[in-house]
Amino acid sequence: AVVAQAPCIELNDGNKIPVLALGTGRGTAKETETLEDVRNAVLWAIEAGYRHIDTAAVYDDEEQVGQGIADAIAKGIVTREQIFVTTKLWNDKHARDQVVPALRESLKRLGLDYVDLYLIHFPVSTKSDGSPDNIDYLDTWKGMEEARQHGLARSIGVSNFNLSQIDRLVANCQVRPAVNEFEVNPTLTQEPLVSHCHSLGIAVMSYSPFGFLVSRKRDDAPPPKYDDPTLGAMAAKYGKTPGQIVLRYLIERGLIPIPKSTNKKRLAENINIFDFQLTEDEVATISRFNKNTRVISIDAWKDYPNYPF
Ligand code: NDP
């Protein structure tokens, strides 16, 4: 059977990254899904053609992500070199000398000897009890550069950095971040941050790609919902689903969406977006849903140093 494949783009360090990743951060799904579901999802995703998996130390599922990858390798579907694995440093390990040991712990859980991409998860630093700390992310970045020098991470980047944080980092680093991962979807289109990152040669991974299309259990959720007529008309035109239209919209904008699913059918659906294109007008139409409304804002950190939003 022919499986769908995402093309790769080149990062600013010369490494190649597949433009669609499986999300494994579970959010509220933690209440209904088991870690075994993550392992299965990773295997099914690789079977369906995914070659990029996004995880993080704080997701508590690196072990299962690693098992799913090992299952796929054992079945002869892929080799390690054909899979792109992204993981992230949590906020309580921001001191420069904590970075390499934290990555080694992630690698042990993943059962890997390198990751393809290691990200600072947030610019905010905390103590291990979650209370605010005030470690400069420029110091954390020095630890990230060391992780790369050791060959533990092929590429390094950041997540949830805002425009001025990106500028300050770019002005004060040896190795420029290859990626900034942040929320982009129809109600949070982020044109200024996206174009700024792209102009600096920084690729953008877009999390929560469906925005409020899927249930977020919020009464104030702005459109578009899954049954939105505008998306529905585009879906009918191309013989696709509203979810696929939104993922393709992000691809047209040069982004790397990270849809999460543990459902075998939806997993396959989400990568089946590389056989059609939206017009410029359709991209502009979807961008007009923008409300600058975040799915993820972490209000508890509002008063912490370096809060990005
Ligand atoms: P998503 O936009 O990926 O939405 C996930 C939800 O959509 C799940 O409920 C899933 O259910 C459902 N879904 C998936 N595919 C479809 C489909 N085709 N049709 C209808 N519903 C669908 O949001 P997330 O917030 O999970 O973000 C995705 C990933 O981004 C995370 O898993 C994580 O890896 C990353 N992330 C990173 C953050 C960071 O700070 N760097 C923050 C937040 C997320 P089901 O599984 O049942 O299909």
Short mmCIF file of N, CA and C in Angstrom, two decimals, residues 12 34 44-45 49 52 62 66 75 79 85-86 94 107 114 135 159 163 170 185 201 211 225 238 254 273 284 303:
data_model
loop_
_atom_site.label_atom_id
_atom_site.label_comp_id
_atom_site.label_asym_id
_atom_site.label_seq_id
_atom_site.Cartn_x
_atom_site.Cartn_y
_atom_site.Cartn_z
N ASN A 12 18.15 25.80 9.17
CA ASN A 12 19.28 26.73 8.96
C ASN A 12 20.63 26.11 9.30
N THR A 34 -4.58 6.18 27.91
CA THR A 34 -3.49 5.59 28.66
C THR A 34 -2.17 5.84 27.93
N TRP A 44 1.30 3.37 14.84
CA TRP A 44 0.33 3.56 13.74
C TRP A 44 0.72 4.75 12.87
N ALA A 45 1.20 5.80 13.51
CA ALA A 45 1.59 6.99 12.75
C ALA A 45 2.72 6.66 11.79
N GLY A 49 2.90 6.68 7.61
CA GLY A 49 3.82 7.53 6.84
C GLY A 49 4.46 8.66 7.61
N HIS A 52 8.03 12.16 11.75
CA HIS A 52 8.41 13.18 12.74
C HIS A 52 7.46 13.05 13.94
N GLU A 62 7.75 10.02 27.14
CA GLU A 62 8.91 9.75 26.28
C GLU A 62 9.19 8.25 26.18
N GLY A 66 9.29 6.25 22.71
CA GLY A 66 10.44 5.43 22.34
C GLY A 66 10.04 4.00 22.02
N LYS A 75 9.59 -3.87 13.35
CA LYS A 75 8.76 -4.39 12.26
C LYS A 75 9.37 -4.12 10.88
N THR A 79 14.17 2.84 9.71
CA THR A 79 15.37 2.80 10.53
C THR A 79 15.37 4.05 11.41
N VAL A 85 12.95 12.91 15.61
CA VAL A 85 12.37 12.95 16.96
C VAL A 85 12.68 14.30 17.61
N THR A 86 11.62 14.98 18.05
CA THR A 86 11.76 16.25 18.76
C THR A 86 11.37 16.05 20.22
N HIS A 94 16.62 24.78 33.72
CA HIS A 94 17.15 25.84 32.86
C HIS A 94 18.57 26.27 33.17
N LEU A 107 16.87 11.01 26.66
CA LEU A 107 17.35 9.99 25.73
C LEU A 107 17.23 8.59 26.33
N TYR A 114 20.47 9.86 20.29
CA TYR A 114 20.40 11.29 19.96
C TYR A 114 18.94 11.63 19.64
N ILE A 135 16.20 32.39 35.79
CA ILE A 135 17.38 32.03 35.00
C ILE A 135 17.21 32.62 33.61
N SER A 159 10.79 27.04 22.01
CA SER A 159 9.33 26.95 21.89
C SER A 159 8.72 28.04 22.75
N LEU A 163 8.52 37.57 20.00
CA LEU A 163 9.37 38.24 19.01
C LEU A 163 10.62 38.86 19.63
N VAL A 170 18.83 35.58 19.19
CA VAL A 170 19.59 35.58 17.94
C VAL A 170 20.80 36.51 18.04
N ASN A 185 -3.06 28.63 14.52
CA ASN A 185 -4.28 27.99 14.02
C ASN A 185 -5.19 29.11 13.49
N GLY A 201 15.44 32.89 9.23
CA GLY A 201 15.82 31.52 8.88
C GLY A 201 15.41 30.50 9.93
N GLY A 211 -6.76 24.47 16.66
CA GLY A 211 -7.37 25.57 17.41
C GLY A 211 -8.65 25.11 18.08
N LYS A 225 -15.65 26.33 14.23
CA LYS A 225 -15.84 24.99 14.80
C LYS A 225 -15.76 23.99 13.65
N TYR A 238 -12.53 20.02 -2.27
CA TYR A 238 -11.33 19.20 -2.44
C TYR A 238 -11.52 17.73 -2.04
N GLY A 254 3.79 27.66 5.10
CA GLY A 254 5.19 27.31 5.33
C GLY A 254 5.48 26.83 6.73
N ILE A 273 -2.67 15.01 3.38
CA ILE A 273 -2.91 16.41 2.98
C ILE A 273 -1.89 16.88 1.96
N ALA A 284 -6.12 33.26 2.62
CA ALA A 284 -6.48 34.56 3.20
C ALA A 284 -7.84 34.48 3.90
N ASP A 303 2.80 36.28 36.04
CA ASP A 303 3.71 37.17 36.75
C ASP A 303 5.13 36.63 36.85
#
